[in-house]
Structure formats: C-alpha cells, structure tokens
Coordinates of C-alpha atoms in Angstrom, one line a residue:
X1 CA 37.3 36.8 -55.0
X2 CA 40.2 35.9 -52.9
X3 CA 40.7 32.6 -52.1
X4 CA 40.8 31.9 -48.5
X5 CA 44.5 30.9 -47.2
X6 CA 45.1 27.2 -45.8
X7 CA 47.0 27.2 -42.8
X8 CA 48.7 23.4 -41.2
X9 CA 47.4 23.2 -38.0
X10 CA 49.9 23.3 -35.4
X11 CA 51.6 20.2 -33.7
X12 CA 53.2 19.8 -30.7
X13 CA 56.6 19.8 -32.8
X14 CA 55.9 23.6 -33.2
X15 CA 55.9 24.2 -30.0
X16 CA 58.8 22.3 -28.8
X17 CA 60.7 24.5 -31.7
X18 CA 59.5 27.8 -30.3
X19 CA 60.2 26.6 -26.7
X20 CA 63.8 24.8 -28.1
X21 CA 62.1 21.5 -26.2
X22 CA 61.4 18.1 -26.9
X23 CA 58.2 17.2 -28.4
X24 CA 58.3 14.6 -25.9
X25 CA 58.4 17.3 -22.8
X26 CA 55.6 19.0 -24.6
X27 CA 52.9 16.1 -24.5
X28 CA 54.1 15.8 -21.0
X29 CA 53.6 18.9 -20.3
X30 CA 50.0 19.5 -22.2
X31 CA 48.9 16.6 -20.2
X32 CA 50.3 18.1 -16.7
X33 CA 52.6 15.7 -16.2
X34 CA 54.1 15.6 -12.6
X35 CA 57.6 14.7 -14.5
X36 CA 57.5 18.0 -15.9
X37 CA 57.9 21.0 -13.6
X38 CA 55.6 23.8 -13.2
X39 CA 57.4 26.7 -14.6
X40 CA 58.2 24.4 -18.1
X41 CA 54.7 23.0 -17.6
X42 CA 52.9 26.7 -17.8
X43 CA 55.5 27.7 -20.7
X44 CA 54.3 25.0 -23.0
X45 CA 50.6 25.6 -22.2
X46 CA 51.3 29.4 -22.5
X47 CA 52.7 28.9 -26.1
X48 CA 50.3 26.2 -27.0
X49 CA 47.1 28.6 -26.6
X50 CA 49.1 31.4 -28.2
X51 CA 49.8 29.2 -30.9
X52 CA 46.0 27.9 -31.2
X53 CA 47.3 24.6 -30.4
X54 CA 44.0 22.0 -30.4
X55 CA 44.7 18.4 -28.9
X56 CA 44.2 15.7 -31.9
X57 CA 42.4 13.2 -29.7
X58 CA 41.5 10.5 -32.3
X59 CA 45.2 10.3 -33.1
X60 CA 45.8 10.1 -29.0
X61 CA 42.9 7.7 -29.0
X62 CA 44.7 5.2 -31.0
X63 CA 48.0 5.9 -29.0
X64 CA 46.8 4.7 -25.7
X65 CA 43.7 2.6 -27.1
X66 CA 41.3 4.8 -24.8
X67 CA 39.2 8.1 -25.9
X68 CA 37.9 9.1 -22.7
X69 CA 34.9 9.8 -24.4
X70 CA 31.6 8.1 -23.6
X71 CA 28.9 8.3 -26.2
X72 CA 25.4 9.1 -25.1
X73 CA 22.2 8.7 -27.5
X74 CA 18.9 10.0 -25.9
X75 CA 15.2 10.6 -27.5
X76 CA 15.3 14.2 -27.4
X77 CA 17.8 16.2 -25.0
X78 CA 14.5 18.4 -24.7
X79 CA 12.7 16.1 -22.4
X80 CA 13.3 17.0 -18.7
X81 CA 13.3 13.7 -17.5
X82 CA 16.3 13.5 -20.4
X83 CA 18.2 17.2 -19.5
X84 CA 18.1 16.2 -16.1
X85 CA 19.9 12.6 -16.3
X86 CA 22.3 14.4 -18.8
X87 CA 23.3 16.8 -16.0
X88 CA 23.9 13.9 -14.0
X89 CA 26.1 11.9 -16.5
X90 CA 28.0 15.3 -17.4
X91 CA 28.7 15.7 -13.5
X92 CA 30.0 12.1 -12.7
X93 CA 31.8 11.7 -16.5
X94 CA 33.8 14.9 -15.5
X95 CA 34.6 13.6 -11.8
X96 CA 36.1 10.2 -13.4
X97 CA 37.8 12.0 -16.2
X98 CA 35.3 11.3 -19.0
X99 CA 33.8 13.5 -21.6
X100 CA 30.4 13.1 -22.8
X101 CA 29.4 12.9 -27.0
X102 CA 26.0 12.9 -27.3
X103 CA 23.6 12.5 -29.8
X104 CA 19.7 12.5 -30.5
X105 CA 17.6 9.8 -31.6
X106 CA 14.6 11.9 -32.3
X107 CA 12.5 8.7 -31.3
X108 CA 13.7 7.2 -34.5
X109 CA 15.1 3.6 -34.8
X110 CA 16.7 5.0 -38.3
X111 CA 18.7 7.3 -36.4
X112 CA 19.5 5.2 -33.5
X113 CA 21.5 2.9 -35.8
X114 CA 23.4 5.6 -37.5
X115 CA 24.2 6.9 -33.7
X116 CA 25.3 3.6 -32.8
X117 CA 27.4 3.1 -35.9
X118 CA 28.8 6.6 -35.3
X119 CA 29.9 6.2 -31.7
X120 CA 31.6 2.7 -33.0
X121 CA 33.8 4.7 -35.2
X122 CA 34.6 7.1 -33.3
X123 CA 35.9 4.2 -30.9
X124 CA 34.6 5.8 -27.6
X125 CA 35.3 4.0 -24.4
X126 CA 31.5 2.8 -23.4
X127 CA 28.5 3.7 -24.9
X128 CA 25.3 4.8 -22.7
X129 CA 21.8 4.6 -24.3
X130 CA 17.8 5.3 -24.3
X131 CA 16.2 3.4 -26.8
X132 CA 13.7 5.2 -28.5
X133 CA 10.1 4.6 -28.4
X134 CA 9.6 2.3 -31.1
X135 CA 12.9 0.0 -30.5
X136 CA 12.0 -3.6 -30.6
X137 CA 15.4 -5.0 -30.5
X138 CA 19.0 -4.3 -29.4
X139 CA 20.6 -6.0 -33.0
X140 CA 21.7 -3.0 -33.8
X141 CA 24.4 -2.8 -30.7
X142 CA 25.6 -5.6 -31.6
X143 CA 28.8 -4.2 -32.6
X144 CA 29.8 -2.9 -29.2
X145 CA 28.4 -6.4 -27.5
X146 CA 30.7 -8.5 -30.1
X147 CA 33.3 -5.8 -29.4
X148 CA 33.2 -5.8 -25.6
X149 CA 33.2 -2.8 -25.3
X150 CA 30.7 -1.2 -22.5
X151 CA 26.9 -0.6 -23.0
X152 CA 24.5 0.5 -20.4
X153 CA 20.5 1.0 -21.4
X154 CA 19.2 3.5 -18.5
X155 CA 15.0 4.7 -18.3
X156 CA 14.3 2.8 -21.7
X157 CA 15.9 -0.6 -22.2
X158 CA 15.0 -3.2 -24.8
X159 CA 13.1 -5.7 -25.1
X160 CA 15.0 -9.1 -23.6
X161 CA 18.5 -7.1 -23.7
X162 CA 20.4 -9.3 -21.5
X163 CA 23.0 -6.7 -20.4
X164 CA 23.5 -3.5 -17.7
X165 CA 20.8 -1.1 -17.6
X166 CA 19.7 1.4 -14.7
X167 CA 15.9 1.9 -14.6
X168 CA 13.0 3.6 -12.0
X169 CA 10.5 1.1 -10.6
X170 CA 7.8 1.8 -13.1
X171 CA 6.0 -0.7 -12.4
X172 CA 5.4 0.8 -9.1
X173 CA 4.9 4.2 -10.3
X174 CA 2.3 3.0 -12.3
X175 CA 0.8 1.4 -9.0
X176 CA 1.6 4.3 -7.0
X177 CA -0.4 6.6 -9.3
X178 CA -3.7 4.5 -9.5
X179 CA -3.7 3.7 -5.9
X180 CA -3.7 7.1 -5.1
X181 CA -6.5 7.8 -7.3
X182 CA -8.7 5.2 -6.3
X183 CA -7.9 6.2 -2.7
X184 CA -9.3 9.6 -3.5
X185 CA -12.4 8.1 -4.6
X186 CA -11.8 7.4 -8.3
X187 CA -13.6 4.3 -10.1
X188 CA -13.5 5.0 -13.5
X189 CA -9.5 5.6 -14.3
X190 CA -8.0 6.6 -18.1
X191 CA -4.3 6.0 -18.9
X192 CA -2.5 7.7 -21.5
X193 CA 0.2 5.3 -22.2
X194 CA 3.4 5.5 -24.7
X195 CA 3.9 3.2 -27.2
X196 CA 3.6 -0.6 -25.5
X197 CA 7.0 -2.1 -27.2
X198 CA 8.8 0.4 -24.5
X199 CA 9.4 -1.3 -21.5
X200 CA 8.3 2.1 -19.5
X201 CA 5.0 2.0 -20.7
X202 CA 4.6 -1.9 -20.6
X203 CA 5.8 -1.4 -16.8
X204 CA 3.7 1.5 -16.2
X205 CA 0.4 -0.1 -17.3
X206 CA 1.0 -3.2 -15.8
X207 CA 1.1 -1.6 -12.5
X208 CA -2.2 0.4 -13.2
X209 CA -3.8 -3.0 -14.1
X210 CA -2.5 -4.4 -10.4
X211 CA -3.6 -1.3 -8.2
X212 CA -7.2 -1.8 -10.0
X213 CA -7.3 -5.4 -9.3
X214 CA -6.3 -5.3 -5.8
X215 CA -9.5 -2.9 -4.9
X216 CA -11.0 -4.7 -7.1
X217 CA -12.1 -2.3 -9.9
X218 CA -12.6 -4.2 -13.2
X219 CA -10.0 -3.5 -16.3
X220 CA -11.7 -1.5 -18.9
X221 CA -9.4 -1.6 -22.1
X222 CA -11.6 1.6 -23.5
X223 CA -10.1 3.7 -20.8
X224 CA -6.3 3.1 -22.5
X225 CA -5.1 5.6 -24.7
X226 CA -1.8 5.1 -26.5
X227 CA 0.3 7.5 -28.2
X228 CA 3.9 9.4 -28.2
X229 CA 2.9 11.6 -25.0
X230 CA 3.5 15.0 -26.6
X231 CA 1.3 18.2 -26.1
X232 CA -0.3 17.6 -29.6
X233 CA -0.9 14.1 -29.5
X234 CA -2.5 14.3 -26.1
X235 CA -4.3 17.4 -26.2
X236 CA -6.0 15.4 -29.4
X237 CA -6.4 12.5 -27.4
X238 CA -8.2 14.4 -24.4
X239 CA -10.5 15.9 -27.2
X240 CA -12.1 13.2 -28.0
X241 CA -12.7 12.1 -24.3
X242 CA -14.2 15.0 -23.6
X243 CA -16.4 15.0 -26.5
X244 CA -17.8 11.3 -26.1
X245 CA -19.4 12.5 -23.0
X246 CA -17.6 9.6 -21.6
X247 CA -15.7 11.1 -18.9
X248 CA -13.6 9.6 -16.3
X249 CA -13.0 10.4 -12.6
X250 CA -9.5 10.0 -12.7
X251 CA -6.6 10.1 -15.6
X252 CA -3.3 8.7 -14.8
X253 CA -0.9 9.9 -17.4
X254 CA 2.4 7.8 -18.1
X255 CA 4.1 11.4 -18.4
X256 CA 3.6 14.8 -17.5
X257 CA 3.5 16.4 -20.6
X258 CA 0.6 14.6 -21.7
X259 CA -1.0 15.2 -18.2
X260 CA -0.7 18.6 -18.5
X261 CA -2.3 18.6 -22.0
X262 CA -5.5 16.8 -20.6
X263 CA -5.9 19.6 -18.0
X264 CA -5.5 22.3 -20.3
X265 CA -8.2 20.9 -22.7
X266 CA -10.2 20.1 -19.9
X267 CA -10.4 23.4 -19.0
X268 CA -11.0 24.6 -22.5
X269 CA -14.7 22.7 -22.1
X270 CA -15.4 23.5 -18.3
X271 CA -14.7 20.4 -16.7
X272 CA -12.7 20.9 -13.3
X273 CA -9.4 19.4 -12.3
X274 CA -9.7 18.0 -9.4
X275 CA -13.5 18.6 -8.4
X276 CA -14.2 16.1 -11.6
X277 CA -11.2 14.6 -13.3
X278 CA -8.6 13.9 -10.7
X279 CA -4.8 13.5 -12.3
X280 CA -1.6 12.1 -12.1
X281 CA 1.7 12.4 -14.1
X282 CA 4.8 11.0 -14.0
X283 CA 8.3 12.3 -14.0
X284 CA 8.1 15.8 -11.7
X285 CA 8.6 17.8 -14.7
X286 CA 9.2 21.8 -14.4
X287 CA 5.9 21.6 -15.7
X288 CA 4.2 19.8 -13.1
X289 CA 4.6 22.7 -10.7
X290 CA 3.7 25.3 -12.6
X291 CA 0.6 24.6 -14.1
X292 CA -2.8 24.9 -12.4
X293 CA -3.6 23.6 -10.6
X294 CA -0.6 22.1 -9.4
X295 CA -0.4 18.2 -10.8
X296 CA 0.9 15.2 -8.6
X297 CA 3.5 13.1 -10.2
X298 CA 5.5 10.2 -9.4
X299 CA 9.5 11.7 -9.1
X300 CA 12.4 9.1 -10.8
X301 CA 15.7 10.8 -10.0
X302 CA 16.9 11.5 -13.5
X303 CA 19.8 13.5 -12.3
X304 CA 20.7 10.0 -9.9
X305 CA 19.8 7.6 -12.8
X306 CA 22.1 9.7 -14.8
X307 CA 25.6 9.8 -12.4
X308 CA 24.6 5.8 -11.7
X309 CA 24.7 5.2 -15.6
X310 CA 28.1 6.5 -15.7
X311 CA 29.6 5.3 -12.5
X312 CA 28.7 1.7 -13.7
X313 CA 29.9 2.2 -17.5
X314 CA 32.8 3.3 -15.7
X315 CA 33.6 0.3 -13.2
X316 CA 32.8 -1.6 -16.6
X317 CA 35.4 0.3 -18.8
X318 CA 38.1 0.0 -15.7
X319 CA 36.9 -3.6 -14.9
X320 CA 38.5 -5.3 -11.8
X321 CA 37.4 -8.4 -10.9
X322 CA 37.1 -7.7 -7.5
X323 CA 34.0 -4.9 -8.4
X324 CA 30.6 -6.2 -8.1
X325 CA 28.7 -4.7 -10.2
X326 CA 25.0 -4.6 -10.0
X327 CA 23.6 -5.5 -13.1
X328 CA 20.3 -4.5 -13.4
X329 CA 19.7 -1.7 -11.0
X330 CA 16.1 -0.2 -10.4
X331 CA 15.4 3.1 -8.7
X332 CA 12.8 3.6 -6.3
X333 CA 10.6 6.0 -7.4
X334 CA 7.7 8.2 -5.3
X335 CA 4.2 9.5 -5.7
X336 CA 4.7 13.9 -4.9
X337 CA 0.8 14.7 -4.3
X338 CA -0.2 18.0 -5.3
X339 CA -3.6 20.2 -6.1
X340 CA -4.8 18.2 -9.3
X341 CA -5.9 14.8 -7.5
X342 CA -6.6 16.4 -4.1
X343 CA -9.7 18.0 -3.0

C-alpha cells in the first residue's frame, strides 16, 4: 500500500514568496489591514486560498495574548431552551468579533471538568457556562477565577458562586405557573421538578410552595416528583401517578419536555388534559405548541439570555472602569396560556 504523502502546511512566508512580498505585508493583509491597499490586500487573500492557506490561531493567540475565542459548555446543545441561547451567543460573539468553541457536558460533572480544563488550555478569552444538573460546586473553575480571566454562569449557576451570571426569574415562573392553576380551579397540584442541587429547580419549587401558601392550599411533599425531566424519566414518572389512582387536578412541570410526557401518558389511560389534569410547562419549547392540546408555558428568552451572556463576558474581557456592569442579572420571564390549563 502506498504510503500517504506528508505535505508542510503553508505559511505566510510562502505567500509573500509567490507574491515577492514581505511576510510582514502578508499578515497585514490576511487580517485587512487598512495599511495595506485593496488591490495588494485581495492578491494575498487570492493566493492564500489558492494556496490552502489556514490561519494558525494558537500561534497568533500567544502573539497578541488574545484568542478571540470564547468557550461555551452547555448540558446538551439538544435542549431548545440551550439551541436557542446558543443562537443568541453566536449572534452577539460575531457582532463583537468573537468566535464561539463549544462543548457538551452531557449533564455530567466528569465532563464539565475536562471542558473546563480544555477551554483553559486552549487559553480562550472568557469562558461562558451551564452547570450541569448535578454540579454542587464551582471548584473546578477555579482555574479561570485565580487566572482572571472572564466567567459568566447563565440559566444554571452554582451553588454560592460569588461571580457574573445571567438567569430568568424562576422563582417567579414557578409562581406564575401555580397561580394560574389554582386560579383555574386547581387544589391538588403535582410538580415534576429537576434535580434540587440546581438552582433552577430549587427556584422553581420555591415559587410553587409561595403561590400555594398565599391561597392558602397546604404543601403536600407526595405531590413532588424529582428527576432529570427527559421523555423517559417522566413518562415513567406520570405512570405511576396515574396508576395510584391518586390523581391531581393540576401538574406544573419545571420543563416542557417532561410536561409533554405527562400528557401523552395521560392520554394513553383516558384521562383528559384539561377537562381533568390541567398543565403547565416551562421554557416555550417547539414542543409546547405542537402537541395537543396546546400546553401553556412560562417563556425565558433563551435567545436574550444568550446575546446578554456575551455582551457582559465581553465588557469583562475589554474591562474599562468606567462600565458598570450588572452583576447578577435576572430576566423577567411570562406565563403564555394555552389549551392544556384552560377550559
């Protein structure tokens, strides 16, 4: 078998050779410098894609000590609450000259650290993050803190982290939703809930517990389901709801994945959504508006939460000390009624 052929890659020194230039006007030129006129400027970038000519950017990195590359570690890019904030970082990342690395925690803390130690390597500018699920602590970012270098937690933020993060109002979400449920004439209210070391879902039931004790409906800790909020997990959950006869009048799920898993099984045994079971998601999935009937949700602005994220890493990586900027900032979030809780 033939070997396959090595080739160098090509530098900007080739170029300036096949031009007869200096590599100095060549990185001028590849980076559209207005020193460099137009004609030379679309010569060199001519030859350079002829050439295959790919920008070494850890070597430029070092040059200028900047990347301009933020990292980005979600859950799971497939959540739309996640794909939708991404957009949003994308957009404002390009607009300030940014690009985006991004990689996926799979809800794991295991992989969360090797994220974070990747990203720290790779000396990116500012790092933005959603803990996973089951993140206690933030010890493991403790090599961008030390290094002051820019971190921003947006939707999930750990416990006691003491530094920028962008989050919805969850705790009034999680109002929001019961309210309206107990204002349609709901007394006996379910929660599926995430797993409570999340601030989300510690949020999120905590303003379920207030809307019931302001009309004055008693807690009932049986009523509280916890798990991961996937299809399985809450389609399992739902099953054995429905088969302890023990049904409530109202379910408000902490996301709407899991919401639309309870109305799918509860159709699966005859029980009608809203006629018996009136429910409420959270998050105005794609999902939310197609299944019937249609579910009321509580909307966060993951495409806003995602271009605030960047716009403050960025007033962080750029700091002037005449910038403000906001600490912890909190979206407001809002209840969308639709066919599952009204009759």
């Amino acid at each position: 078998m033939k070997e396959r052929q090595n080739t160098n890659k090509i530098t900007i020194y080739d170029i300036a050779q096949a031009l007869n230039l200096s590599a100095s006007t060549v990185s001028r030129a590849l980076q559209n410098n207005p020193l460099i006129n137009e004609e030379t400027r679309s010569k060199v970038q001519g030859m350079a894609a002829e050439m295959g000519y790919v920008p070494n950017w850890i070597a430029s990195s070092l040059r200028k000590k900047r990347s301009n590359i933020i990292g980005l570690i979600v859950p799971r890019t497939s959540m739309y609450f996640q794909s939708t904030a991404i957009s949003g970082i994308q957009h404002e990342a390009h607009k300030y000259g940014f690009s985006i690395v991004i990689g996926q925690s799979d809800e794991t803390v295991a992989m969360e650290k090797e994220l974070v130690h990747t990203f720290f390597s790779l000396r990116v500018d500012g790092l933005l993050a959603v803990s996973s699920m089951f993140t206690i602590n933030f010890d493991h970012f403790s090599p961008f803190i030390k290094s002051n270098i820019p971190l921003v937690f947006y939707d999930r933020v750990p416990t006691d982290f003491p530094g920028y993060s962008i989050t919805g109002d969850d705790f009034k979400g999680g109002f929001l939703a019961t309210e309206h449920l107990i204002k349609q004439g709901c007394k006996r209210i379910a929660h599926f809930s995430g797993v409570l070391t999340c601030n989300l879902y510690q949020q999120r039931l905590a303003g379920y517990k207030s809307a019931l004790a302001k009309y004055k409906i008693p807690y009932d800790e049986s009523l509280i389901h916890v798990h991961n909020l996937t299809l399985d997990a809450a389609g399992e959950a739902a099953r054995q709801i429905f088969a302890s006869g023990n049904i409530p009048d109202g379910m408000f799920s902490a996301n709407d994945t899991s919401a639309v898993a309870f109305i799918q099984e509860a159709r699966k045994v005859g029980i009608k959504v809203p006629e018996q079971v009136k429910v409420v998601g959270y998050s105005n999935d794609l999902s939310s508006r197609i299944i019937s009937p249609s579910l009321t949700t509580i909307e966060q602005s993951g495409y806003k939460m995602g271009e605030k994220a960047v716009e403050t890493l960025v007033q962080l990586i750029n700091y002037d000390e005449k910038i403000k900027v906001t600490k912890n900032f909190v979206f407001e979030v809002e209840l969308i009624p639709r066919e599952s809780s009204m009759l």
